[in-house]
PDB file of C-alpha atoms and ligand atoms in Angstrom:
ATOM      1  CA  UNK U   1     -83.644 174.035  68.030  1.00  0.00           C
ATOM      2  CA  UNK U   2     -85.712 171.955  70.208  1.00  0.00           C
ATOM      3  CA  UNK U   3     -88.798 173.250  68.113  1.00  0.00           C
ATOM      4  CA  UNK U   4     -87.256 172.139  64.808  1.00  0.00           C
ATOM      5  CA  UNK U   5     -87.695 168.446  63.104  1.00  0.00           C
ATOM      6  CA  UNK U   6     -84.394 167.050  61.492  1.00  0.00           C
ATOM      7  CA  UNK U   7     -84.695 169.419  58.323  1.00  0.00           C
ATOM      8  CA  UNK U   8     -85.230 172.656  60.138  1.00  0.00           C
ATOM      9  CA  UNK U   9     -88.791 172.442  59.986  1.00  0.00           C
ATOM     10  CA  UNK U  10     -91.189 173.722  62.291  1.00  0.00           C
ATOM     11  CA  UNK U  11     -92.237 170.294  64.381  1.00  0.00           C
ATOM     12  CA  UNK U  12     -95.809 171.642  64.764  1.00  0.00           C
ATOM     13  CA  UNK U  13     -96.379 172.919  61.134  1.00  0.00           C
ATOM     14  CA  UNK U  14     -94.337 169.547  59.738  1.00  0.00           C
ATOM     15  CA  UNK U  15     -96.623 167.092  61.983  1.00  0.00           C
ATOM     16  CA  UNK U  16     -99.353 168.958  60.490  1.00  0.00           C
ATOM     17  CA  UNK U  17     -98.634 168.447  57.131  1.00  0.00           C
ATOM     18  CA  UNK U  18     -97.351 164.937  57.191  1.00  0.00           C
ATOM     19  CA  UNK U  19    -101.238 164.132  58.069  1.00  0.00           C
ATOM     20  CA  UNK U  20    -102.212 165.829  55.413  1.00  0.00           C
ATOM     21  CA  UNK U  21     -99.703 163.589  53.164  1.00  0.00           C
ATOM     22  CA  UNK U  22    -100.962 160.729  55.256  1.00  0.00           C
ATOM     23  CA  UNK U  23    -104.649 161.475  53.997  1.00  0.00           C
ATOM     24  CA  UNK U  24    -102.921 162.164  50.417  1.00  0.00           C
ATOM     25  CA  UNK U  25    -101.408 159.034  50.102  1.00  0.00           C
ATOM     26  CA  UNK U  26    -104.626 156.975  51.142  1.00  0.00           C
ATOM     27  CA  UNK U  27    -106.134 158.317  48.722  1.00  0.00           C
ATOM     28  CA  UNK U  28    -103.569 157.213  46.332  1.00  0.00           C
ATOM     29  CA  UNK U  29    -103.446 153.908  47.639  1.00  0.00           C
ATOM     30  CA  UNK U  30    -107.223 153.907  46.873  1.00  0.00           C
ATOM     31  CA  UNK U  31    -106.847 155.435  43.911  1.00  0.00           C
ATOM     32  CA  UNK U  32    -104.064 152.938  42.360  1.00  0.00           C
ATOM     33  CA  UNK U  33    -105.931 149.887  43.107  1.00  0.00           C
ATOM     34  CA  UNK U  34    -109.408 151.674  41.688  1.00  0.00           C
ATOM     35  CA  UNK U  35    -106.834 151.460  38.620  1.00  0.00           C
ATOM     36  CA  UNK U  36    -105.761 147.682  38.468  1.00  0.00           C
ATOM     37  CA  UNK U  37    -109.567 147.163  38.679  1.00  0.00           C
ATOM     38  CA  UNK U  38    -109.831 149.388  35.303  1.00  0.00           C
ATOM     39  CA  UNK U  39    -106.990 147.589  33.874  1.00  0.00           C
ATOM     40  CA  UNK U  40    -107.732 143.915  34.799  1.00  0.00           C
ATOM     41  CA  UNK U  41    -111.594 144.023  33.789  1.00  0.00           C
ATOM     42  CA  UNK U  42    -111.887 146.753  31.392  1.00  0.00           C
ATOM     43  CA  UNK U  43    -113.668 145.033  28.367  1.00  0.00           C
ATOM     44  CA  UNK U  44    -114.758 146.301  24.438  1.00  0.00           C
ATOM     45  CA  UNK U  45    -113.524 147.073  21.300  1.00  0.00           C
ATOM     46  CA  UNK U  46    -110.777 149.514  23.144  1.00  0.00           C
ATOM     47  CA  UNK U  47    -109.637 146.875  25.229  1.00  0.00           C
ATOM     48  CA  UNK U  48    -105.989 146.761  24.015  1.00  0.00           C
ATOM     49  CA  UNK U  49    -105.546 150.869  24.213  1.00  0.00           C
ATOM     50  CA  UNK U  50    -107.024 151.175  27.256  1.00  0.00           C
ATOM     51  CA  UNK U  51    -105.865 148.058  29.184  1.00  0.00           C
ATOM     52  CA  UNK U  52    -102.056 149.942  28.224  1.00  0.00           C
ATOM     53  CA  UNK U  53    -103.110 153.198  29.191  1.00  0.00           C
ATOM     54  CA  UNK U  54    -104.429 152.098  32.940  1.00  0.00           C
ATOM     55  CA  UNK U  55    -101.302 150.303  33.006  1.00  0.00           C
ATOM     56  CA  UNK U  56     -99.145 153.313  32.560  1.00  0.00           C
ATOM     57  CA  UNK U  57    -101.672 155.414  35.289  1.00  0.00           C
ATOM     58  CA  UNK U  58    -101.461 152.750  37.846  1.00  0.00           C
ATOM     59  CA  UNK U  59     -97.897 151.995  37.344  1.00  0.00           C
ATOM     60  CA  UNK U  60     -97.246 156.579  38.053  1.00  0.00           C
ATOM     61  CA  UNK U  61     -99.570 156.343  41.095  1.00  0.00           C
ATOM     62  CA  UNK U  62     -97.451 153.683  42.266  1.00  0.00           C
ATOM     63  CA  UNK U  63     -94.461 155.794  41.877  1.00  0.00           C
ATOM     64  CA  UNK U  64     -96.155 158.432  43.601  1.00  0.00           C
ATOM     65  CA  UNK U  65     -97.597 156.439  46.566  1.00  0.00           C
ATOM     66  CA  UNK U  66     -93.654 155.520  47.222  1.00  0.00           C
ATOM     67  CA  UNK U  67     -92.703 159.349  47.197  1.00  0.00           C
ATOM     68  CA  UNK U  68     -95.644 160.485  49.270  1.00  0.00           C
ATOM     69  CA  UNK U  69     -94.579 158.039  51.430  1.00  0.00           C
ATOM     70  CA  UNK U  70     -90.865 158.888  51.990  1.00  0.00           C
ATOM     71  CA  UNK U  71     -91.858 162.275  52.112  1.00  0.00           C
ATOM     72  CA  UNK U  72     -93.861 161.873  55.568  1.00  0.00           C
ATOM     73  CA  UNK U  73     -90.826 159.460  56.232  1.00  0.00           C
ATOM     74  CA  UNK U  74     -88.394 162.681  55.698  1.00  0.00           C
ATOM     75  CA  UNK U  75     -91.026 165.335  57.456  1.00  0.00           C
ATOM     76  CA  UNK U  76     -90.294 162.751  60.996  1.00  0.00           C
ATOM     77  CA  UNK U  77     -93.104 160.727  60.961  1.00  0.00           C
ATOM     78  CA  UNK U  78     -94.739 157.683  59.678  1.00  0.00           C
ATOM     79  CA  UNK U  79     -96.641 157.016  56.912  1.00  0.00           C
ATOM     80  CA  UNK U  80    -100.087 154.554  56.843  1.00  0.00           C
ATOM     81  CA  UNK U  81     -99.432 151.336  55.461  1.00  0.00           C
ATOM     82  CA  UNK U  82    -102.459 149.131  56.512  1.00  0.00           C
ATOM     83  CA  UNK U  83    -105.663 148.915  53.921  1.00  0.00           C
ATOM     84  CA  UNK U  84    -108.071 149.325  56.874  1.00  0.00           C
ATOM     85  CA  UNK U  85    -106.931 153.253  57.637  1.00  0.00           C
ATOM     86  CA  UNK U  86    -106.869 153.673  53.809  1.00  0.00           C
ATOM     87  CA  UNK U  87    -110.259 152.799  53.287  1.00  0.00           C
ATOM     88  CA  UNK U  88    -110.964 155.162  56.616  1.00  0.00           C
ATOM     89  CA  UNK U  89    -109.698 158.495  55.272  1.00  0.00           C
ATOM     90  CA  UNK U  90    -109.544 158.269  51.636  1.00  0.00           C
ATOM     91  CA  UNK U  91    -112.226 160.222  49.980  1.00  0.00           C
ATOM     92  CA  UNK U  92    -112.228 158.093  46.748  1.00  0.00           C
ATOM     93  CA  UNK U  93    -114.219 155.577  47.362  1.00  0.00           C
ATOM     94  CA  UNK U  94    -113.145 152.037  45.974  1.00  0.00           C
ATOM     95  CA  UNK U  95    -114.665 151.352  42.647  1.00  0.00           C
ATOM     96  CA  UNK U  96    -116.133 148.013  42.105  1.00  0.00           C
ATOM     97  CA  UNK U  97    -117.719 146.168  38.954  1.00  0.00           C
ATOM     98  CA  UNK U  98    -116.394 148.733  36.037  1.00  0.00           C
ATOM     99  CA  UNK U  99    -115.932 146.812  33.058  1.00  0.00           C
ATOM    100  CA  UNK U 100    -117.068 149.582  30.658  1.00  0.00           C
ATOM    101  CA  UNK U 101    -114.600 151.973  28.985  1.00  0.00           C
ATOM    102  CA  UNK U 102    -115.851 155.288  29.401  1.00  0.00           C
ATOM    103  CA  UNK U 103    -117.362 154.474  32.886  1.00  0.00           C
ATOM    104  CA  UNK U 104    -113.483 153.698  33.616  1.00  0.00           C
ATOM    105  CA  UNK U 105    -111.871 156.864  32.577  1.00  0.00           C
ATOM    106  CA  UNK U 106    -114.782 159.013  33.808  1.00  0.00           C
ATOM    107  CA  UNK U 107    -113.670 157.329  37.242  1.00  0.00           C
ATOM    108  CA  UNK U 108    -110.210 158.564  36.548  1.00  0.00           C
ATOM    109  CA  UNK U 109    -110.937 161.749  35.902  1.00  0.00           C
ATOM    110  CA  UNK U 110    -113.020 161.846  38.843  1.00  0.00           C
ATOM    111  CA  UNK U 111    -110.480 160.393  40.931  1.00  0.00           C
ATOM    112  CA  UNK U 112    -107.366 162.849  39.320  1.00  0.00           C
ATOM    113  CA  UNK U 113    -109.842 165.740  39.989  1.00  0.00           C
ATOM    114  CA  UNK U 114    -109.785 164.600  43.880  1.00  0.00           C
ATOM    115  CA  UNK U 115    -105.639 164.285  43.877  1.00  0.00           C
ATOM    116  CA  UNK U 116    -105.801 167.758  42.414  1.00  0.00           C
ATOM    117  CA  UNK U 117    -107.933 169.336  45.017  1.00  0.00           C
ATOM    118  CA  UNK U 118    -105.801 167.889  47.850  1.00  0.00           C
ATOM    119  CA  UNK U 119    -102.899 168.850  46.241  1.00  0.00           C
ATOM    120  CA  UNK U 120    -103.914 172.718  45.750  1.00  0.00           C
ATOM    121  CA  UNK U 121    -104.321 172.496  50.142  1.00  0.00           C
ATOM    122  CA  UNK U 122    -101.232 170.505  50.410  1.00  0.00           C
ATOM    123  CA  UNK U 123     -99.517 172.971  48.362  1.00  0.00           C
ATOM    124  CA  UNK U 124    -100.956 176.051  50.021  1.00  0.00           C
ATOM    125  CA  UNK U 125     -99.994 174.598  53.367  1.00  0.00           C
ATOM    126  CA  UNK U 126     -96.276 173.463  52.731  1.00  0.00           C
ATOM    127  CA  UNK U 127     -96.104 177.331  51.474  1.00  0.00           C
ATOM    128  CA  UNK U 128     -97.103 178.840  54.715  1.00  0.00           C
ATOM    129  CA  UNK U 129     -94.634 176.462  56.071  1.00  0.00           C
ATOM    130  CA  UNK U 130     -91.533 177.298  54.067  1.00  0.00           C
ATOM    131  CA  UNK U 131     -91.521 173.195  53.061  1.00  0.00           C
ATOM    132  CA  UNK U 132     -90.135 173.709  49.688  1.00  0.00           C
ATOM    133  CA  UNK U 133     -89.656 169.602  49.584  1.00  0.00           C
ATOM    134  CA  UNK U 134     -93.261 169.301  49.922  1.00  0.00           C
ATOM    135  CA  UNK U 135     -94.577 172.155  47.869  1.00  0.00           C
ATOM    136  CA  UNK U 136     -92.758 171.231  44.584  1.00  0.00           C
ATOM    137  CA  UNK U 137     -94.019 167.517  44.947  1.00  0.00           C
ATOM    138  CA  UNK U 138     -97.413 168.608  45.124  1.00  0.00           C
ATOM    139  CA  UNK U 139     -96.918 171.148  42.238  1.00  0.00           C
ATOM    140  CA  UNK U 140     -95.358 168.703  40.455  1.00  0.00           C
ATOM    141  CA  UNK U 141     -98.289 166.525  40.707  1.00  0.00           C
ATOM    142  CA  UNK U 142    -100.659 168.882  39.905  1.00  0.00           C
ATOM    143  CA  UNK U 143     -99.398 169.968  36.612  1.00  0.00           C
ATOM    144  CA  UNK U 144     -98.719 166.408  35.689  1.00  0.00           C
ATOM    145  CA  UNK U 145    -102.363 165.451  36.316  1.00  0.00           C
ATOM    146  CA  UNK U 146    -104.338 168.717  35.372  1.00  0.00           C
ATOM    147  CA  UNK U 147    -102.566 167.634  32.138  1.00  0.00           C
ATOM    148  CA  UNK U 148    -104.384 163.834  32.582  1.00  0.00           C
ATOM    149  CA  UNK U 149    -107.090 165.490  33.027  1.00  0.00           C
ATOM    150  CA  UNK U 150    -107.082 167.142  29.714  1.00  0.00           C
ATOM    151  CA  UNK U 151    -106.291 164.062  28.052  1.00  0.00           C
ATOM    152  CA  UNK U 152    -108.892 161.826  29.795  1.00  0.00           C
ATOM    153  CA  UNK U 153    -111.781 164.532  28.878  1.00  0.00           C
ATOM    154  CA  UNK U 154    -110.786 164.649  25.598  1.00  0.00           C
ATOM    155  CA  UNK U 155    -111.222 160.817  25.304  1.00  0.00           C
ATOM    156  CA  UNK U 156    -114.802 161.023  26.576  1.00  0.00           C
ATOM    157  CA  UNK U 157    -115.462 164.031  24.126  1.00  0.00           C
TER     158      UNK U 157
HETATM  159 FE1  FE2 K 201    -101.470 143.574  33.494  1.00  0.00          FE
END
């Protein structure tokens, strides 16, 4: 059992895939604040709709940056918590002076499209591993954003 990490895991395949959560979650970190940013300084006649809607995206990626989190937590291991090694690995790149509506959502779709892509590798990987717990949370994720997406596209026309 020596082999095994406290939920019957594989230790190898679980300390592989609580890096890629680790990478995951920077980019959420990233992400979320790329999202206050949108919220705080959006300006223009759809200032009150979309000031509410970044709200209600930054306040789920918050969520989610907790559960990513506890997830590595659960897998044995420890997740990042310092800005520095964020900014290191994420691959969305923090998103400074956006004031202008569309230029906002387009960088949420862009950054959702991202999440996606990392979750279609998480969720290929936790498969190979038999990690149900991390599978469904990235499935989860995916269907609940590829559904943003949608939504966020249809805004821009
Ligand atoms: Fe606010």
């Amino acid at each position: 059992m020596s082999d095994t990490n406290a939920i019957g895991l594989h230790a190898s395949s679980a300390q592989q895939l609580a890096e890629r959560l680790n990478g995951l979650l920077a980019n959420y970190q990233v992400f979320y604040m790329n999202t206050r940013g949108y919220h705080w300084n959006v300006k223009g006649e759809q200032f009150f709709e979309l000031h509410a809607k970044f709200e209600e995206i930054y306040t789920d990626l918050l969520t989610k940056v907790d559960e990513v989190a506890e997830r590595i937590l659960t897998l044995g291991y420890q997740p990042l918590h310092a800005y520095s090694d964020y900014a290191k690995i994420s691959q969305i790149q923090e998103d400074k002076q956006v004031a202008d509506g569309k230029q906002c959502v387009r960088g949420l779709v862009e950054g959702f499209q991202v999440l996606i892509e990392l979750q279609r590798e998480l969720l290929s990987q936790a498969s190979d591993a038999d990690d149900e717990g991390t599978a469904s949370l990235a499935s989860d994720y995916i269907r609940e954003q590829e559904k943003t997406v949608w939504m966020l596209n249809a805004y821009l026309g």
